[in-house]
Structures are given as C-alpha cells and as structure tokens.
Short mmCIF file of C-alpha atoms in Angstrom, two decimals:
data_model
loop_
_atom_site.label_atom_id
_atom_site.label_comp_id
_atom_site.label_asym_id
_atom_site.label_seq_id
_atom_site.Cartn_x
_atom_site.Cartn_y
_atom_site.Cartn_z
CA UNK A 1 -41.56 -47.89 -108.18
CA UNK A 2 -44.29 -47.72 -111.06
CA UNK A 3 -43.68 -48.14 -114.67
CA UNK A 4 -45.31 -46.26 -117.44
CA UNK A 5 -45.91 -48.25 -120.68
CA UNK A 6 -44.05 -51.50 -121.43
CA UNK A 7 -41.39 -52.85 -118.53
CA UNK A 8 -38.28 -52.39 -120.47
CA UNK A 9 -35.54 -51.14 -118.32
CA UNK A 10 -35.05 -47.94 -120.40
CA UNK A 11 -38.67 -46.76 -119.67
CA UNK A 12 -38.90 -43.78 -117.00
CA UNK A 13 -40.28 -45.08 -113.83
CA UNK A 14 -41.91 -42.90 -111.01
CA UNK A 15 -41.97 -43.70 -107.34
CA UNK A 16 -43.14 -42.32 -104.04
CA UNK A 17 -40.71 -41.94 -100.88
CA UNK A 18 -42.34 -40.95 -97.42
CA UNK A 19 -39.44 -38.81 -95.58
CA UNK A 20 -40.11 -40.05 -91.77
CA UNK A 21 -38.61 -39.09 -88.59
CA UNK A 22 -38.80 -36.98 -85.50
CA UNK A 23 -39.04 -33.44 -85.27
CA UNK A 24 -35.93 -31.49 -86.14
CA UNK A 25 -33.93 -34.30 -87.41
CA UNK A 26 -33.44 -32.54 -91.03
CA UNK A 27 -36.13 -34.19 -92.98
CA UNK A 28 -37.07 -30.72 -94.90
CA UNK A 29 -33.39 -30.06 -95.32
CA UNK A 30 -32.73 -33.08 -96.86
CA UNK A 31 -35.45 -33.12 -99.52
CA UNK A 32 -34.61 -29.45 -100.43
CA UNK A 33 -31.26 -30.76 -101.08
CA UNK A 34 -32.34 -33.77 -103.15
CA UNK A 35 -34.98 -31.80 -105.08
CA UNK A 36 -32.39 -28.93 -105.74
CA UNK A 37 -34.88 -26.20 -104.47
CA UNK A 38 -36.87 -24.86 -101.41
CA UNK A 39 -40.04 -26.93 -101.32
CA UNK A 40 -40.23 -26.42 -97.44
CA UNK A 41 -39.24 -24.03 -94.84
CA UNK A 42 -36.01 -24.68 -92.62
CA UNK A 43 -35.89 -23.40 -89.02
CA UNK A 44 -34.61 -24.84 -85.83
CA UNK A 45 -37.98 -24.29 -84.61
CA UNK A 46 -39.45 -27.87 -83.99
CA UNK A 47 -42.88 -28.80 -85.93
CA UNK A 48 -42.44 -26.28 -88.77
CA UNK A 49 -43.64 -28.81 -91.25
CA UNK A 50 -47.37 -29.01 -90.57
CA UNK A 51 -48.69 -30.92 -93.49
CA UNK A 52 -46.90 -33.40 -95.94
CA UNK A 53 -45.16 -31.32 -98.51
CA UNK A 54 -44.31 -32.96 -101.73
CA UNK A 55 -40.91 -32.49 -103.79
CA UNK A 56 -39.94 -33.94 -107.25
CA UNK A 57 -36.41 -35.35 -108.18
CA UNK A 58 -36.62 -35.84 -111.81
CA UNK A 59 -33.65 -37.56 -113.50
CA UNK A 60 -33.33 -39.31 -117.03
CA UNK A 61 -34.40 -42.46 -115.37
CA UNK A 62 -37.62 -41.39 -113.87
CA UNK A 63 -38.84 -39.53 -111.04
CA UNK A 64 -39.11 -39.59 -107.33
CA UNK A 65 -41.92 -37.91 -105.41
CA UNK A 66 -40.35 -37.16 -101.87
CA UNK A 67 -43.21 -36.72 -99.16
CA UNK A 68 -41.82 -34.61 -96.67
CA UNK A 69 -43.83 -35.27 -93.23
CA UNK A 70 -44.45 -33.64 -90.02
CA UNK A 71 -41.89 -34.88 -87.53
CA UNK A 72 -43.02 -37.44 -85.23
CA UNK A 73 -43.46 -36.59 -81.64
CA UNK A 74 -45.58 -37.13 -78.45
CA UNK A 75 -48.62 -34.93 -79.37
CA UNK A 76 -50.20 -32.72 -76.68
CA UNK A 77 -52.48 -30.83 -78.71
CA UNK A 78 -55.20 -31.65 -81.26
CA UNK A 79 -53.18 -29.70 -83.93
CA UNK A 80 -50.00 -32.23 -83.03
CA UNK A 81 -52.18 -35.23 -83.15
CA UNK A 82 -53.41 -34.31 -86.71
CA UNK A 83 -49.65 -33.58 -87.94
CA UNK A 84 -48.48 -37.47 -86.47
CA UNK A 85 -51.67 -38.70 -88.02
CA UNK A 86 -50.74 -37.02 -91.09
CA UNK A 87 -47.24 -38.20 -91.07
CA UNK A 88 -48.02 -41.95 -90.38
CA UNK A 89 -50.89 -41.87 -93.17
CA UNK A 90 -48.18 -40.71 -95.73
CA UNK A 91 -46.98 -44.42 -95.38
CA UNK A 92 -50.17 -45.50 -97.36
CA UNK A 93 -49.23 -46.52 -101.02
CA UNK A 94 -45.40 -45.31 -100.94
CA UNK A 95 -42.96 -47.34 -102.51
CA UNK A 96 -40.26 -46.78 -99.73
CA UNK A 97 -39.27 -44.89 -96.72
CA UNK A 98 -36.56 -42.75 -96.02
CA UNK A 99 -35.84 -42.63 -92.14
CA UNK A 100 -33.98 -39.61 -91.13
CA UNK A 101 -32.01 -40.38 -87.77
CA UNK A 102 -30.48 -37.67 -85.80
CA UNK A 103 -26.92 -39.07 -85.03
CA UNK A 104 -26.63 -37.22 -81.86
CA UNK A 105 -30.15 -38.50 -80.37
CA UNK A 106 -30.58 -41.92 -82.25
CA UNK A 107 -33.34 -43.48 -80.60
CA UNK A 108 -36.45 -42.21 -78.83
CA UNK A 109 -39.98 -43.66 -78.38
CA UNK A 110 -41.28 -42.02 -81.89
CA UNK A 111 -38.29 -44.43 -83.42
CA UNK A 112 -39.49 -47.51 -82.28
CA UNK A 113 -43.31 -46.69 -83.16
CA UNK A 114 -42.11 -45.72 -86.51
CA UNK A 115 -39.85 -48.88 -86.95
CA UNK A 116 -42.83 -50.96 -85.79
CA UNK A 117 -45.11 -49.52 -88.36
CA UNK A 118 -42.60 -49.67 -91.21
CA UNK A 119 -42.16 -53.37 -90.19
CA UNK A 120 -45.53 -54.30 -90.23
CA UNK A 121 -46.35 -52.82 -93.58
CA UNK A 122 -42.99 -54.54 -95.14
CA UNK A 123 -42.16 -51.00 -96.58
CA UNK A 124 -38.62 -50.78 -97.97
CA UNK A 125 -36.55 -48.20 -95.87
CA UNK A 126 -33.50 -46.40 -96.57
CA UNK A 127 -31.80 -44.71 -93.18
CA UNK A 128 -30.26 -41.52 -93.32
CA UNK A 129 -27.91 -40.80 -90.62
CA UNK A 130 -28.20 -37.10 -90.08
CA UNK A 131 -26.11 -34.72 -88.07
CA UNK A 132 -23.13 -36.63 -87.60
CA UNK A 133 -20.98 -33.81 -87.11
CA UNK A 134 -22.34 -32.96 -83.65
CA UNK A 135 -20.72 -36.49 -82.75
CA UNK A 136 -17.47 -35.84 -80.63
CA UNK A 137 -15.58 -38.46 -82.60
CA UNK A 138 -16.56 -40.06 -85.62
CA UNK A 139 -15.98 -43.63 -83.74
CA UNK A 140 -19.18 -42.94 -82.38
CA UNK A 141 -20.60 -43.78 -85.59
CA UNK A 142 -20.09 -47.57 -85.58
CA UNK A 143 -22.26 -48.35 -82.69
CA UNK A 144 -25.22 -46.09 -83.85
CA UNK A 145 -25.03 -47.56 -87.05
CA UNK A 146 -24.74 -51.09 -85.71
CA UNK A 147 -27.84 -50.57 -83.48
CA UNK A 148 -29.93 -48.88 -86.49
CA UNK A 149 -28.85 -52.00 -88.48
CA UNK A 150 -30.18 -54.33 -85.89
CA UNK A 151 -33.45 -52.71 -85.43
#
C-alpha cells in the first residue's frame, strides 16, 4: 500500500490489487460488488473482459484500485494470447492479488501457472472461493480449502 504524506496510521492509503483467475469464475461480478457499481460487463459468455478494467473502492481509510483482468485460459488466437498477456502483466507493481477460484472447478492448468507466477514475484495473495452454491454439499468445501491452502 502506498501512503500519501507521513506514515501516520490515520493517513489515507491507496493500493492496487490485481483480480486474477480463469474465465467465468466471477472476477467482474466480485469487483462490481466491492466497488458498488457496474464497472465491467457480467455475462455467462467466456472472455467478456478483454482489457484490464479499473474499479476504485473508496473508504475513510483510503482507496483500493482493483484491476479486473481478462480470464486466464489456453489461448488459441492472437487476441486470446494478448488477453492472457494483459492479465499476467497486471501483476506488475501491484500491492496484492485477489485470486478468484471457482469452487466447483478449483484446479486447472491456468491455476498452477498463476500460482507459480504469484510465488515467484512474492505478491501477497487473498483467495476468494466463488460459486460455492454450486457444490452438492458444504462439506465439500473443506477439502478444497485445504488444497488451496497447501498451494
């Protein structure tokens, strides 16, 4: 987080958070909810977010600028390659990453690649386990949470 002026605890702060994850895990829906307004389009169609979209959450203690990124996937076209490149480039200079994971489909190749990138850069990570309502029973959450914690 960046401070403005002195380092007093009351000084407003500002930080950048890259919102990462596979396509259609709910990144844009989450950012829209946190920011409190529609900053990105939400649709069931994969790869709707094609550029990094910024959403700003302002509170008394400061601001968080969320970088809503294109979904990670196996790119088959030049445009899709560029979208994945943009998502990964959004990790440059951020203060943290918010990694959104679909509880019903927690681990795909893209997650392992993202994990490796985050670990190699030493970026603090918060994992948001989304779509838990799609699980057959809530007892299925504990093994998923354990696996994510180990990763």
